[in-house]
Every structure is written in C-alpha cells, then in structure tokens.
C-alpha cells in the first residue's frame, strides 16, 4: 500500500453513531477532557509559540464565547471527544490575549505539520467551510440550522425541511508521461515559473478515466492511454477530493485549447533536477505524482538529485563570490 498523502488518514474514530444522540453530545461538549480545534475566518488557529494547531478544553473555549458560532463533532481522538469550534471572525487580538494564539492559512501551515496534525487541521477546516456555506437552503432559500453534531444542516421552513450533508467535489489530477518526460502546466495566477500536473473537476455523467482523458485533451490537446489510478487526497480548498492518476501520452503536440493554462510543456528529469521550474508544494498530491514518476521505482531519487543540484548551485555561488 502506498503511503498516505498529506491531509489524509486523520487519526481518530469518527463515531458517527453518536451524532444523533443529543444527550450524549450535550454531555461531551462540557466534559473536562473534551478538546476543541479552532477555526477563525476560515483559517486554522495555532499556538503562536509552537506553530501547531491549538487544542482547548470547554473552559478555555468559554472565554471566547462572544465569537463562538457553534461546534462540530469530529470524532474521538486519543480517548477523548474532539470537536472543531467555529470562532467566526474572532480577531487576532482576542486570540492572542486569551490563548496566545494566531491564525494561519492551511496551505502554508500544512508544510510544517506532522501528518497527524495536518489531517486533523484539514478535516476541521473542511467541516467549518461546509457549514458556513450552507446557512441557507438551496431548495427554498430559507435559513438552515445545524443538526446531528454539525454533520447536517436542515432547513427550518416547515414546508421544506430539506437536509444538506457535507459533500466533496471529485477532481482528477494526472501525471501524463511520454516515457522520458512529464507534461506539466501552469496558470497565470500562480507564482512565477511554478508548474503542476494537469487537473480538473469530474463532470456529471462521466467516469474518472473519462475525466482524465477529457481534461488533458481540453487543457493541452494531448491524447492519453493506459490511465491508471495512483492515490487520492482530501483537499479542503474548499472541499475537493483529488483523485490521482498516471497516464501515457499517445500524442505529444501541445495546444492550449480551453484557456485554463498560461503555458504547458514537456519536462525531463534533468529539467526538474536542475530547478528549471518550481514544483508544487510538497503537501500536494501533484508533488507526489511528479516525485513517483521521477523516482521510477527508486524511492528518494528525486530528493537526492534536487539536494545535489542545490549543493552544486551553492558551491558555484560561493566560487563566484570568492
């Protein structure tokens, strides 16, 4: 089995059977050993000193009650109930003065967290974002209320009663290779010279394999074959499930057909090792796809080559400066 991607394999029991028991939930919310992860303004709340996601008990959470919307049960973690509390738009000043905490975007935070911490932070953020974006009913427009430990939002209109559940948006992401080169592209909004594997959302009525072929064709005009599943990754920006594939190119002439990409090209292992381009962030499945292709069955090959290239560059710079 492949190692899990970042943000996956949250180390907790979700305990879905407790979500409908209001008595149990009420008791858990005030139990001294219950812990709460915190999200404010769609950013994870972290300890300012350690840089790790902060866990607070019910008493500590009460100090922030002015900004508290409600809590969502995540499950059981290390023998205790774990919730995420949405602090809405609690100010940095309040977080600093009461908890010695601050907020940080998960994209950057995830780069330095352990796999366990990153997966819990991602799960917490994803649930808060889903909850915030379903405050009104998509059927009748009425207000909704949180139910079942935060895993359902139910329309309060008695004539409607529509129930909404957390959803994920499936998206494919694929490393296309012609054998010696990988097809990578970039969007105009990205950091200069940063490239990634091709990706896109799955459309209604198509299989994952069809989505791979369509997205690659639309973005680059490349035709693919031998589409194989690689791995998946929850991607809470805001609610995607990235489904990773590898595919073999049947054609190699690139045309940017749908305007999604600013540029796409074929890159060799030497191109990557020489830092000709900037790779995706290491927490992304895109980086993992590129790394596994580059390694070609020799784990650690890409990292070793990049380290060697960096050392050579540093030596050259030192020689130039005397």
PDB file of C-alpha atoms in Angstrom:
ATOM      1  CA  UNK A   1       0.000   0.000   0.000  1.00  0.00           C
ATOM      2  CA  UNK A   2       1.263   3.484  -0.895  1.00  0.00           C
ATOM      3  CA  UNK A   3       1.947   5.917   1.968  1.00  0.00           C
ATOM      4  CA  UNK A   4      -0.953   8.290   2.620  1.00  0.00           C
ATOM      5  CA  UNK A   5      -0.926  11.731   1.035  1.00  0.00           C
ATOM      6  CA  UNK A   6      -0.970  14.862   3.178  1.00  0.00           C
ATOM      7  CA  UNK A   7      -4.310  15.689   4.853  1.00  0.00           C
ATOM      8  CA  UNK A   8      -5.427  12.025   4.679  1.00  0.00           C
ATOM      9  CA  UNK A   9      -5.770   9.339   7.363  1.00  0.00           C
ATOM     10  CA  UNK A  10      -6.938  11.518  10.250  1.00  0.00           C
ATOM     11  CA  UNK A  11      -6.015   9.526  13.396  1.00  0.00           C
ATOM     12  CA  UNK A  12      -9.420   9.435  15.036  1.00  0.00           C
ATOM     13  CA  UNK A  13     -12.606   7.405  15.242  1.00  0.00           C
ATOM     14  CA  UNK A  14     -15.375   9.474  13.683  1.00  0.00           C
ATOM     15  CA  UNK A  15     -18.060   7.914  15.922  1.00  0.00           C
ATOM     16  CA  UNK A  16     -20.903   8.653  13.543  1.00  0.00           C
ATOM     17  CA  UNK A  17     -23.297   6.711  15.772  1.00  0.00           C
ATOM     18  CA  UNK A  18     -23.127   9.498  18.384  1.00  0.00           C
ATOM     19  CA  UNK A  19     -24.182  12.299  16.064  1.00  0.00           C
ATOM     20  CA  UNK A  20     -27.927  11.768  16.536  1.00  0.00           C
ATOM     21  CA  UNK A  21     -27.771  11.455  20.325  1.00  0.00           C
ATOM     22  CA  UNK A  22     -28.347  14.966  21.643  1.00  0.00           C
ATOM     23  CA  UNK A  23     -27.963  13.905  25.269  1.00  0.00           C
ATOM     24  CA  UNK A  24     -24.577  12.333  24.610  1.00  0.00           C
ATOM     25  CA  UNK A  25     -23.457  15.366  22.625  1.00  0.00           C
ATOM     26  CA  UNK A  26     -24.525  17.813  25.314  1.00  0.00           C
ATOM     27  CA  UNK A  27     -22.537  15.868  27.883  1.00  0.00           C
ATOM     28  CA  UNK A  28     -19.469  15.675  25.652  1.00  0.00           C
ATOM     29  CA  UNK A  29     -19.466  19.423  24.985  1.00  0.00           C
ATOM     30  CA  UNK A  30     -18.856  20.156  28.669  1.00  0.00           C
ATOM     31  CA  UNK A  31     -16.791  17.112  29.619  1.00  0.00           C
ATOM     32  CA  UNK A  32     -13.425  18.261  31.055  1.00  0.00           C
ATOM     33  CA  UNK A  33     -11.344  16.012  28.789  1.00  0.00           C
ATOM     34  CA  UNK A  34     -13.149  17.056  25.588  1.00  0.00           C
ATOM     35  CA  UNK A  35     -10.947  19.059  23.251  1.00  0.00           C
ATOM     36  CA  UNK A  36     -11.691  21.624  20.548  1.00  0.00           C
ATOM     37  CA  UNK A  37      -9.709  22.554  17.476  1.00  0.00           C
ATOM     38  CA  UNK A  38     -10.386  26.135  16.417  1.00  0.00           C
ATOM     39  CA  UNK A  39     -11.046  27.825  13.087  1.00  0.00           C
ATOM     40  CA  UNK A  40     -11.470  31.589  12.714  1.00  0.00           C
ATOM     41  CA  UNK A  41     -12.145  33.461   9.470  1.00  0.00           C
ATOM     42  CA  UNK A  42     -11.599  30.179   7.575  1.00  0.00           C
ATOM     43  CA  UNK A  43      -8.053  29.892   8.962  1.00  0.00           C
ATOM     44  CA  UNK A  44      -6.779  27.355  11.462  1.00  0.00           C
ATOM     45  CA  UNK A  45      -5.973  28.693  14.919  1.00  0.00           C
ATOM     46  CA  UNK A  46      -2.480  27.761  16.080  1.00  0.00           C
ATOM     47  CA  UNK A  47      -0.346  28.294  19.146  1.00  0.00           C
ATOM     48  CA  UNK A  48       1.756  31.385  18.480  1.00  0.00           C
ATOM     49  CA  UNK A  49       4.839  29.882  20.120  1.00  0.00           C
ATOM     50  CA  UNK A  50       4.869  26.321  18.740  1.00  0.00           C
ATOM     51  CA  UNK A  51       3.088  26.940  15.447  1.00  0.00           C
ATOM     52  CA  UNK A  52       0.919  23.853  15.988  1.00  0.00           C
ATOM     53  CA  UNK A  53      -2.906  23.684  15.954  1.00  0.00           C
ATOM     54  CA  UNK A  54      -4.174  24.620  19.366  1.00  0.00           C
ATOM     55  CA  UNK A  55      -6.435  22.312  21.395  1.00  0.00           C
ATOM     56  CA  UNK A  56      -8.602  23.895  24.083  1.00  0.00           C
ATOM     57  CA  UNK A  57     -10.897  22.466  26.736  1.00  0.00           C
ATOM     58  CA  UNK A  58     -14.513  23.579  27.364  1.00  0.00           C
ATOM     59  CA  UNK A  59     -13.465  26.122  29.996  1.00  0.00           C
ATOM     60  CA  UNK A  60     -10.919  27.751  27.713  1.00  0.00           C
ATOM     61  CA  UNK A  61     -13.440  27.798  24.902  1.00  0.00           C
ATOM     62  CA  UNK A  62     -15.947  29.627  27.084  1.00  0.00           C
ATOM     63  CA  UNK A  63     -13.551  32.579  27.231  1.00  0.00           C
ATOM     64  CA  UNK A  64     -14.119  33.003  23.510  1.00  0.00           C
ATOM     65  CA  UNK A  65     -17.905  32.676  23.646  1.00  0.00           C
ATOM     66  CA  UNK A  66     -18.533  36.106  22.152  1.00  0.00           C
ATOM     67  CA  UNK A  67     -17.105  34.923  18.853  1.00  0.00           C
ATOM     68  CA  UNK A  68     -18.385  31.346  19.004  1.00  0.00           C
ATOM     69  CA  UNK A  69     -20.909  30.205  16.408  1.00  0.00           C
ATOM     70  CA  UNK A  70     -21.125  26.525  17.315  1.00  0.00           C
ATOM     71  CA  UNK A  71     -19.102  23.327  17.417  1.00  0.00           C
ATOM     72  CA  UNK A  72     -18.956  20.356  15.062  1.00  0.00           C
ATOM     73  CA  UNK A  73     -18.016  16.906  16.292  1.00  0.00           C
ATOM     74  CA  UNK A  74     -15.019  15.392  14.525  1.00  0.00           C
ATOM     75  CA  UNK A  75     -14.812  12.153  16.486  1.00  0.00           C
ATOM     76  CA  UNK A  76     -12.809  10.512  19.234  1.00  0.00           C
ATOM     77  CA  UNK A  77      -9.114  11.366  19.434  1.00  0.00           C
ATOM     78  CA  UNK A  78      -6.707   9.834  21.933  1.00  0.00           C
ATOM     79  CA  UNK A  79      -9.610   8.581  24.022  1.00  0.00           C
ATOM     80  CA  UNK A  80     -11.491  11.902  24.227  1.00  0.00           C
ATOM     81  CA  UNK A  81     -14.136  13.640  22.162  1.00  0.00           C
ATOM     82  CA  UNK A  82     -12.774  16.078  19.585  1.00  0.00           C
ATOM     83  CA  UNK A  83     -14.775  18.965  18.122  1.00  0.00           C
ATOM     84  CA  UNK A  84     -13.963  21.930  15.944  1.00  0.00           C
ATOM     85  CA  UNK A  85     -15.299  25.282  17.133  1.00  0.00           C
ATOM     86  CA  UNK A  86     -16.044  27.927  14.543  1.00  0.00           C
ATOM     87  CA  UNK A  87     -14.995  31.216  16.075  1.00  0.00           C
ATOM     88  CA  UNK A  88     -16.462  33.066  13.114  1.00  0.00           C
ATOM     89  CA  UNK A  89     -14.367  36.212  12.743  1.00  0.00           C
ATOM     90  CA  UNK A  90     -12.655  36.298  16.129  1.00  0.00           C
ATOM     91  CA  UNK A  91      -9.931  38.910  15.992  1.00  0.00           C
ATOM     92  CA  UNK A  92      -6.240  38.139  16.196  1.00  0.00           C
ATOM     93  CA  UNK A  93      -6.102  40.399  19.240  1.00  0.00           C
ATOM     94  CA  UNK A  94      -8.696  38.284  21.079  1.00  0.00           C
ATOM     95  CA  UNK A  95      -6.941  35.038  20.195  1.00  0.00           C
ATOM     96  CA  UNK A  96      -3.574  36.418  21.271  1.00  0.00           C
ATOM     97  CA  UNK A  97      -4.802  37.825  24.582  1.00  0.00           C
ATOM     98  CA  UNK A  98      -6.852  34.797  25.645  1.00  0.00           C
ATOM     99  CA  UNK A  99      -4.933  31.846  24.200  1.00  0.00           C
ATOM    100  CA  UNK A 100      -1.584  33.124  22.992  1.00  0.00           C
ATOM    101  CA  UNK A 101      -2.746  32.051  19.542  1.00  0.00           C
ATOM    102  CA  UNK A 102      -2.919  33.289  15.970  1.00  0.00           C
ATOM    103  CA  UNK A 103      -4.404  32.093  12.679  1.00  0.00           C
ATOM    104  CA  UNK A 104      -2.693  30.707   9.595  1.00  0.00           C
ATOM    105  CA  UNK A 105      -3.735  29.521   6.151  1.00  0.00           C
ATOM    106  CA  UNK A 106      -3.702  25.721   5.935  1.00  0.00           C
ATOM    107  CA  UNK A 107      -1.793  25.786   2.632  1.00  0.00           C
ATOM    108  CA  UNK A 108       1.297  27.128   4.386  1.00  0.00           C
ATOM    109  CA  UNK A 109       0.592  25.605   7.794  1.00  0.00           C
ATOM    110  CA  UNK A 110       0.417  22.120   6.305  1.00  0.00           C
ATOM    111  CA  UNK A 111       4.003  22.368   5.070  1.00  0.00           C
ATOM    112  CA  UNK A 112       5.428  22.075   8.576  1.00  0.00           C
ATOM    113  CA  UNK A 113       2.846  19.982  10.434  1.00  0.00           C
ATOM    114  CA  UNK A 114       3.156  16.290  11.151  1.00  0.00           C
ATOM    115  CA  UNK A 115       0.856  14.061   9.038  1.00  0.00           C
ATOM    116  CA  UNK A 116      -1.404  13.586  12.067  1.00  0.00           C
ATOM    117  CA  UNK A 117      -1.705  17.304  12.796  1.00  0.00           C
ATOM    118  CA  UNK A 118      -2.210  18.194   9.133  1.00  0.00           C
ATOM    119  CA  UNK A 119      -5.012  15.675   8.642  1.00  0.00           C
ATOM    120  CA  UNK A 120      -6.890  16.865  11.727  1.00  0.00           C
ATOM    121  CA  UNK A 121      -6.469  20.511  10.732  1.00  0.00           C
ATOM    122  CA  UNK A 122      -7.748  19.763   7.230  1.00  0.00           C
ATOM    123  CA  UNK A 123     -10.793  17.856   8.492  1.00  0.00           C
ATOM    124  CA  UNK A 124     -11.637  20.656  10.920  1.00  0.00           C
ATOM    125  CA  UNK A 125     -11.334  23.382   8.293  1.00  0.00           C
ATOM    126  CA  UNK A 126     -13.338  21.438   5.716  1.00  0.00           C
ATOM    127  CA  UNK A 127     -16.262  20.967   8.103  1.00  0.00           C
ATOM    128  CA  UNK A 128     -16.325  24.630   9.100  1.00  0.00           C
ATOM    129  CA  UNK A 129     -16.244  25.806   5.488  1.00  0.00           C
ATOM    130  CA  UNK A 130     -19.059  23.445   4.513  1.00  0.00           C
ATOM    131  CA  UNK A 131     -21.131  24.622   7.476  1.00  0.00           C
ATOM    132  CA  UNK A 132     -20.591  28.302   6.661  1.00  0.00           C
ATOM    133  CA  UNK A 133     -21.572  27.887   3.025  1.00  0.00           C
ATOM    134  CA  UNK A 134     -24.858  26.120   3.716  1.00  0.00           C
ATOM    135  CA  UNK A 135     -26.578  28.566   6.056  1.00  0.00           C
ATOM    136  CA  UNK A 136     -29.448  28.850   3.569  1.00  0.00           C
ATOM    137  CA  UNK A 137     -31.483  26.171   1.862  1.00  0.00           C
ATOM    138  CA  UNK A 138     -30.690  25.515  -1.776  1.00  0.00           C
ATOM    139  CA  UNK A 139     -34.277  24.392  -2.380  1.00  0.00           C
ATOM    140  CA  UNK A 140     -36.429  27.162  -0.874  1.00  0.00           C
ATOM    141  CA  UNK A 141     -33.926  29.817   0.259  1.00  0.00           C
ATOM    142  CA  UNK A 142     -34.908  29.555   3.921  1.00  0.00           C
ATOM    143  CA  UNK A 143     -32.457  29.574   6.808  1.00  0.00           C
ATOM    144  CA  UNK A 144     -30.928  26.300   7.951  1.00  0.00           C
ATOM    145  CA  UNK A 145     -29.984  25.018  11.401  1.00  0.00           C
ATOM    146  CA  UNK A 146     -27.154  22.726  12.414  1.00  0.00           C
ATOM    147  CA  UNK A 147     -28.119  19.169  13.346  1.00  0.00           C
ATOM    148  CA  UNK A 148     -26.520  15.794  14.069  1.00  0.00           C
ATOM    149  CA  UNK A 149     -23.377  17.162  15.708  1.00  0.00           C
ATOM    150  CA  UNK A 150     -22.833  19.593  12.839  1.00  0.00           C
ATOM    151  CA  UNK A 151     -22.884  16.978  10.067  1.00  0.00           C
ATOM    152  CA  UNK A 152     -26.322  18.021   8.791  1.00  0.00           C
ATOM    153  CA  UNK A 153     -27.833  21.419   8.091  1.00  0.00           C
ATOM    154  CA  UNK A 154     -31.612  21.288   7.991  1.00  0.00           C
ATOM    155  CA  UNK A 155     -33.985  23.857   6.524  1.00  0.00           C
ATOM    156  CA  UNK A 156     -36.143  25.358   9.271  1.00  0.00           C
ATOM    157  CA  UNK A 157     -39.002  26.028   6.847  1.00  0.00           C
ATOM    158  CA  UNK A 158     -41.666  23.527   7.930  1.00  0.00           C
ATOM    159  CA  UNK A 159     -42.913  23.220   4.355  1.00  0.00           C
ATOM    160  CA  UNK A 160     -39.455  22.259   3.145  1.00  0.00           C
ATOM    161  CA  UNK A 161     -37.284  20.526   5.749  1.00  0.00           C
ATOM    162  CA  UNK A 162     -34.513  19.926   3.230  1.00  0.00           C
ATOM    163  CA  UNK A 163     -31.464  18.233   4.777  1.00  0.00           C
ATOM    164  CA  UNK A 164     -27.980  19.044   3.498  1.00  0.00           C
ATOM    165  CA  UNK A 165     -24.943  16.886   4.167  1.00  0.00           C
ATOM    166  CA  UNK A 166     -21.219  17.571   3.784  1.00  0.00           C
ATOM    167  CA  UNK A 167     -20.163  16.999   0.196  1.00  0.00           C
ATOM    168  CA  UNK A 168     -16.841  16.722  -1.560  1.00  0.00           C
ATOM    169  CA  UNK A 169     -16.147  17.726  -5.147  1.00  0.00           C
ATOM    170  CA  UNK A 170     -14.291  14.968  -7.037  1.00  0.00           C
ATOM    171  CA  UNK A 171     -11.428  16.235  -9.175  1.00  0.00           C
ATOM    172  CA  UNK A 172      -8.900  14.258 -11.177  1.00  0.00           C
ATOM    173  CA  UNK A 173      -5.210  15.114 -11.213  1.00  0.00           C
ATOM    174  CA  UNK A 174      -2.887  13.285 -13.557  1.00  0.00           C
ATOM    175  CA  UNK A 175       0.791  12.829 -14.338  1.00  0.00           C
ATOM    176  CA  UNK A 176       0.985  12.350 -18.106  1.00  0.00           C
ATOM    177  CA  UNK A 177       4.273  10.956 -19.397  1.00  0.00           C
ATOM    178  CA  UNK A 178       5.686  10.081 -22.792  1.00  0.00           C
ATOM    179  CA  UNK A 179       8.192   7.831 -21.073  1.00  0.00           C
ATOM    180  CA  UNK A 180      11.079  10.242 -20.582  1.00  0.00           C
ATOM    181  CA  UNK A 181       9.177  13.482 -19.990  1.00  0.00           C
ATOM    182  CA  UNK A 182       6.240  14.649 -17.874  1.00  0.00           C
ATOM    183  CA  UNK A 183       3.507  17.007 -19.058  1.00  0.00           C
ATOM    184  CA  UNK A 184       3.197  19.966 -16.674  1.00  0.00           C
ATOM    185  CA  UNK A 185       1.304  23.229 -16.922  1.00  0.00           C
ATOM    186  CA  UNK A 186       0.788  26.490 -15.092  1.00  0.00           C
ATOM    187  CA  UNK A 187      -1.987  29.017 -14.575  1.00  0.00           C
ATOM    188  CA  UNK A 188      -1.366  32.738 -14.915  1.00  0.00           C
ATOM    189  CA  UNK A 189      -2.347  33.385 -11.284  1.00  0.00           C
ATOM    190  CA  UNK A 190       0.354  31.115  -9.848  1.00  0.00           C
ATOM    191  CA  UNK A 191       3.758  32.158  -8.547  1.00  0.00           C
ATOM    192  CA  UNK A 192       6.221  32.791 -11.385  1.00  0.00           C
ATOM    193  CA  UNK A 193       7.600  29.632 -13.007  1.00  0.00           C
ATOM    194  CA  UNK A 194       5.562  27.244 -10.819  1.00  0.00           C
ATOM    195  CA  UNK A 195       4.249  24.197 -12.682  1.00  0.00           C
ATOM    196  CA  UNK A 196       1.993  21.333 -11.729  1.00  0.00           C
ATOM    197  CA  UNK A 197       0.313  18.250 -13.104  1.00  0.00           C
ATOM    198  CA  UNK A 198      -2.943  18.757 -15.002  1.00  0.00           C
ATOM    199  CA  UNK A 199      -6.208  18.619 -13.053  1.00  0.00           C
ATOM    200  CA  UNK A 200      -9.907  19.359 -13.273  1.00  0.00           C
ATOM    201  CA  UNK A 201     -13.307  18.563 -11.824  1.00  0.00           C
ATOM    202  CA  UNK A 202     -15.222  15.448 -12.780  1.00  0.00           C
ATOM    203  CA  UNK A 203     -18.364  16.329 -14.748  1.00  0.00           C
ATOM    204  CA  UNK A 204     -21.785  14.658 -14.399  1.00  0.00           C
ATOM    205  CA  UNK A 205     -22.182  11.505 -16.432  1.00  0.00           C
ATOM    206  CA  UNK A 206     -18.510  10.628 -16.867  1.00  0.00           C
ATOM    207  CA  UNK A 207     -16.194   8.103 -15.269  1.00  0.00           C
ATOM    208  CA  UNK A 208     -12.933   9.117 -13.637  1.00  0.00           C
ATOM    209  CA  UNK A 209     -10.983   7.705 -16.574  1.00  0.00           C
ATOM    210  CA  UNK A 210     -13.104   9.728 -18.989  1.00  0.00           C
ATOM    211  CA  UNK A 211     -12.499  12.843 -16.894  1.00  0.00           C
ATOM    212  CA  UNK A 212      -8.739  12.278 -17.122  1.00  0.00           C
ATOM    213  CA  UNK A 213      -8.827  11.981 -20.901  1.00  0.00           C
ATOM    214  CA  UNK A 214     -11.150  14.976 -21.305  1.00  0.00           C
ATOM    215  CA  UNK A 215      -9.252  17.330 -19.006  1.00  0.00           C
ATOM    216  CA  UNK A 216      -5.888  16.533 -20.581  1.00  0.00           C
ATOM    217  CA  UNK A 217      -7.347  16.970 -24.060  1.00  0.00           C
ATOM    218  CA  UNK A 218      -9.091  20.257 -23.205  1.00  0.00           C
ATOM    219  CA  UNK A 219      -6.077  21.790 -21.491  1.00  0.00           C
ATOM    220  CA  UNK A 220      -3.285  20.561 -23.754  1.00  0.00           C
ATOM    221  CA  UNK A 221      -4.728  18.728 -26.805  1.00  0.00           C
ATOM    222  CA  UNK A 222      -2.749  15.659 -25.710  1.00  0.00           C
ATOM    223  CA  UNK A 223      -4.461  12.284 -26.148  1.00  0.00           C
ATOM    224  CA  UNK A 224      -3.787   9.721 -23.421  1.00  0.00           C
ATOM    225  CA  UNK A 225      -3.998   5.980 -22.910  1.00  0.00           C
ATOM    226  CA  UNK A 226      -3.166   3.497 -20.149  1.00  0.00           C
ATOM    227  CA  UNK A 227      -4.888   5.556 -17.437  1.00  0.00           C
ATOM    228  CA  UNK A 228      -4.109   4.047 -14.021  1.00  0.00           C
ATOM    229  CA  UNK A 229      -5.201   5.093 -10.544  1.00  0.00           C
ATOM    230  CA  UNK A 230      -2.433   6.263  -8.200  1.00  0.00           C
ATOM    231  CA  UNK A 231      -3.875   7.600  -4.924  1.00  0.00           C
ATOM    232  CA  UNK A 232      -6.237  10.226  -3.523  1.00  0.00           C
ATOM    233  CA  UNK A 233      -6.041  13.271  -1.286  1.00  0.00           C
ATOM    234  CA  UNK A 234      -8.632  15.339   0.570  1.00  0.00           C
ATOM    235  CA  UNK A 235      -8.039  18.950  -0.451  1.00  0.00           C
ATOM    236  CA  UNK A 236     -10.087  21.347   1.718  1.00  0.00           C
ATOM    237  CA  UNK A 237      -9.778  24.427  -0.519  1.00  0.00           C
ATOM    238  CA  UNK A 238     -12.661  24.395  -0.037  1.00  0.00           C
ATOM    239  CA  UNK A 239     -13.931  20.813  -0.453  1.00  0.00           C
ATOM    240  CA  UNK A 240     -12.221  18.818  -3.179  1.00  0.00           C
ATOM    241  CA  UNK A 241     -11.234  15.170  -3.221  1.00  0.00           C
ATOM    242  CA  UNK A 242      -8.250  14.877  -5.529  1.00  0.00           C
ATOM    243  CA  UNK A 243      -8.134  11.552  -7.376  1.00  0.00           C
ATOM    244  CA  UNK A 244      -4.626  10.971  -8.673  1.00  0.00           C
ATOM    245  CA  UNK A 245      -3.823   9.107 -11.877  1.00  0.00           C
ATOM    246  CA  UNK A 246      -0.902   8.383 -14.148  1.00  0.00           C
ATOM    247  CA  UNK A 247      -1.378   8.139 -17.910  1.00  0.00           C
ATOM    248  CA  UNK A 248       0.668   7.525 -21.021  1.00  0.00           C
ATOM    249  CA  UNK A 249       0.629  10.141 -23.779  1.00  0.00           C
ATOM    250  CA  UNK A 250      -0.497   8.907 -27.196  1.00  0.00           C
ATOM    251  CA  UNK A 251       0.337  12.268 -28.808  1.00  0.00           C
ATOM    252  CA  UNK A 252       2.882  14.936 -27.842  1.00  0.00           C
ATOM    253  CA  UNK A 253       1.958  18.150 -29.705  1.00  0.00           C
ATOM    254  CA  UNK A 254       0.604  20.698 -27.188  1.00  0.00           C
ATOM    255  CA  UNK A 255      -2.166  23.227 -27.839  1.00  0.00           C
ATOM    256  CA  UNK A 256      -3.847  25.202 -25.064  1.00  0.00           C
ATOM    257  CA  UNK A 257      -7.444  24.666 -26.135  1.00  0.00           C
ATOM    258  CA  UNK A 258      -9.614  25.845 -23.231  1.00  0.00           C
ATOM    259  CA  UNK A 259      -7.568  28.760 -21.903  1.00  0.00           C
ATOM    260  CA  UNK A 260      -7.207  27.246 -18.427  1.00  0.00           C
ATOM    261  CA  UNK A 261      -3.421  27.219 -18.636  1.00  0.00           C
ATOM    262  CA  UNK A 262      -0.987  30.017 -19.372  1.00  0.00           C
ATOM    263  CA  UNK A 263       1.660  27.538 -20.500  1.00  0.00           C
ATOM    264  CA  UNK A 264       2.249  23.793 -20.709  1.00  0.00           C
ATOM    265  CA  UNK A 265       5.301  21.838 -21.772  1.00  0.00           C
ATOM    266  CA  UNK A 266       7.145  18.555 -21.522  1.00  0.00           C
ATOM    267  CA  UNK A 267       9.812  18.406 -18.805  1.00  0.00           C
ATOM    268  CA  UNK A 268      12.551  15.816 -18.410  1.00  0.00           C
ATOM    269  CA  UNK A 269      14.013  14.595 -15.148  1.00  0.00           C
ATOM    270  CA  UNK A 270      17.045  16.768 -15.859  1.00  0.00           C
ATOM    271  CA  UNK A 271      14.775  19.808 -16.213  1.00  0.00           C
ATOM    272  CA  UNK A 272      13.325  19.103 -12.782  1.00  0.00           C
ATOM    273  CA  UNK A 273      16.639  18.280 -11.108  1.00  0.00           C
ATOM    274  CA  UNK A 274      18.204  21.498 -12.395  1.00  0.00           C
ATOM    275  CA  UNK A 275      15.401  23.559 -10.811  1.00  0.00           C
ATOM    276  CA  UNK A 276      14.410  24.878 -14.225  1.00  0.00           C
ATOM    277  CA  UNK A 277      10.891  25.139 -12.834  1.00  0.00           C
ATOM    278  CA  UNK A 278       9.336  25.408  -9.382  1.00  0.00           C
ATOM    279  CA  UNK A 279       7.440  22.303  -8.323  1.00  0.00           C
ATOM    280  CA  UNK A 280       4.101  22.253  -6.475  1.00  0.00           C
ATOM    281  CA  UNK A 281       4.102  22.444  -2.686  1.00  0.00           C
ATOM    282  CA  UNK A 282       5.271  19.132  -1.162  1.00  0.00           C
ATOM    283  CA  UNK A 283       1.952  18.674   0.680  1.00  0.00           C
ATOM    284  CA  UNK A 284       0.083  18.367  -2.624  1.00  0.00           C
ATOM    285  CA  UNK A 285      -0.685  15.142  -4.443  1.00  0.00           C
ATOM    286  CA  UNK A 286       0.728  16.822  -7.554  1.00  0.00           C
ATOM    287  CA  UNK A 287       4.193  16.827  -5.974  1.00  0.00           C
ATOM    288  CA  UNK A 288       3.723  13.174  -5.041  1.00  0.00           C
ATOM    289  CA  UNK A 289       2.777  12.237  -8.619  1.00  0.00           C
ATOM    290  CA  UNK A 290       5.822  14.038 -10.017  1.00  0.00           C
ATOM    291  CA  UNK A 291       8.105  12.504  -7.407  1.00  0.00           C
ATOM    292  CA  UNK A 292       6.883   8.945  -8.005  1.00  0.00           C
ATOM    293  CA  UNK A 293       7.277   9.345 -11.776  1.00  0.00           C
ATOM    294  CA  UNK A 294      10.756  10.811 -11.361  1.00  0.00           C
ATOM    295  CA  UNK A 295      11.856   8.106  -8.922  1.00  0.00           C
ATOM    296  CA  UNK A 296      10.785   5.364 -11.326  1.00  0.00           C
ATOM    297  CA  UNK A 297      10.837   2.707  -8.651  1.00  0.00           C
ATOM    298  CA  UNK A 298      13.884   4.134  -6.855  1.00  0.00           C
ATOM    299  CA  UNK A 299      12.410   5.905  -3.787  1.00  0.00           C
ATOM    300  CA  UNK A 300      14.308   9.054  -2.847  1.00  0.00           C
ATOM    301  CA  UNK A 301      15.882   9.562  -6.269  1.00  0.00           C
ATOM    302  CA  UNK A 302      14.280  12.952  -6.950  1.00  0.00           C
ATOM    303  CA  UNK A 303      15.026  14.304  -3.483  1.00  0.00           C
ATOM    304  CA  UNK A 304      18.650  13.203  -3.758  1.00  0.00           C
ATOM    305  CA  UNK A 305      19.034  14.773  -7.206  1.00  0.00           C
ATOM    306  CA  UNK A 306      17.460  18.040  -6.044  1.00  0.00           C
ATOM    307  CA  UNK A 307      19.739  18.127  -2.999  1.00  0.00           C
ATOM    308  CA  UNK A 308      22.754  17.513  -5.239  1.00  0.00           C
ATOM    309  CA  UNK A 309      21.654  20.267  -7.624  1.00  0.00           C
ATOM    310  CA  UNK A 310      21.171  22.695  -4.737  1.00  0.00           C
ATOM    311  CA  UNK A 311      24.627  21.847  -3.385  1.00  0.00           C
ATOM    312  CA  UNK A 312      26.207  22.432  -6.796  1.00  0.00           C
ATOM    313  CA  UNK A 313      24.444  25.781  -7.131  1.00  0.00           C
ATOM    314  CA  UNK A 314      25.596  26.839  -3.668  1.00  0.00           C
ATOM    315  CA  UNK A 315      29.187  25.842  -4.471  1.00  0.00           C
ATOM    316  CA  UNK A 316      29.064  27.779  -7.745  1.00  0.00           C
ATOM    317  CA  UNK A 317      27.736  30.886  -5.989  1.00  0.00           C
ATOM    318  CA  UNK A 318      30.471  30.670  -3.357  1.00  0.00           C
ATOM    319  CA  UNK A 319      33.150  30.271  -6.031  1.00  0.00           C
ATOM    320  CA  UNK A 320      31.806  33.303  -7.880  1.00  0.00           C
ATOM    321  CA  UNK A 321      31.942  35.474  -4.779  1.00  0.00           C
ATOM    322  CA  UNK A 322      35.453  34.363  -3.919  1.00  0.00           C
TER     323      UNK A 322
END
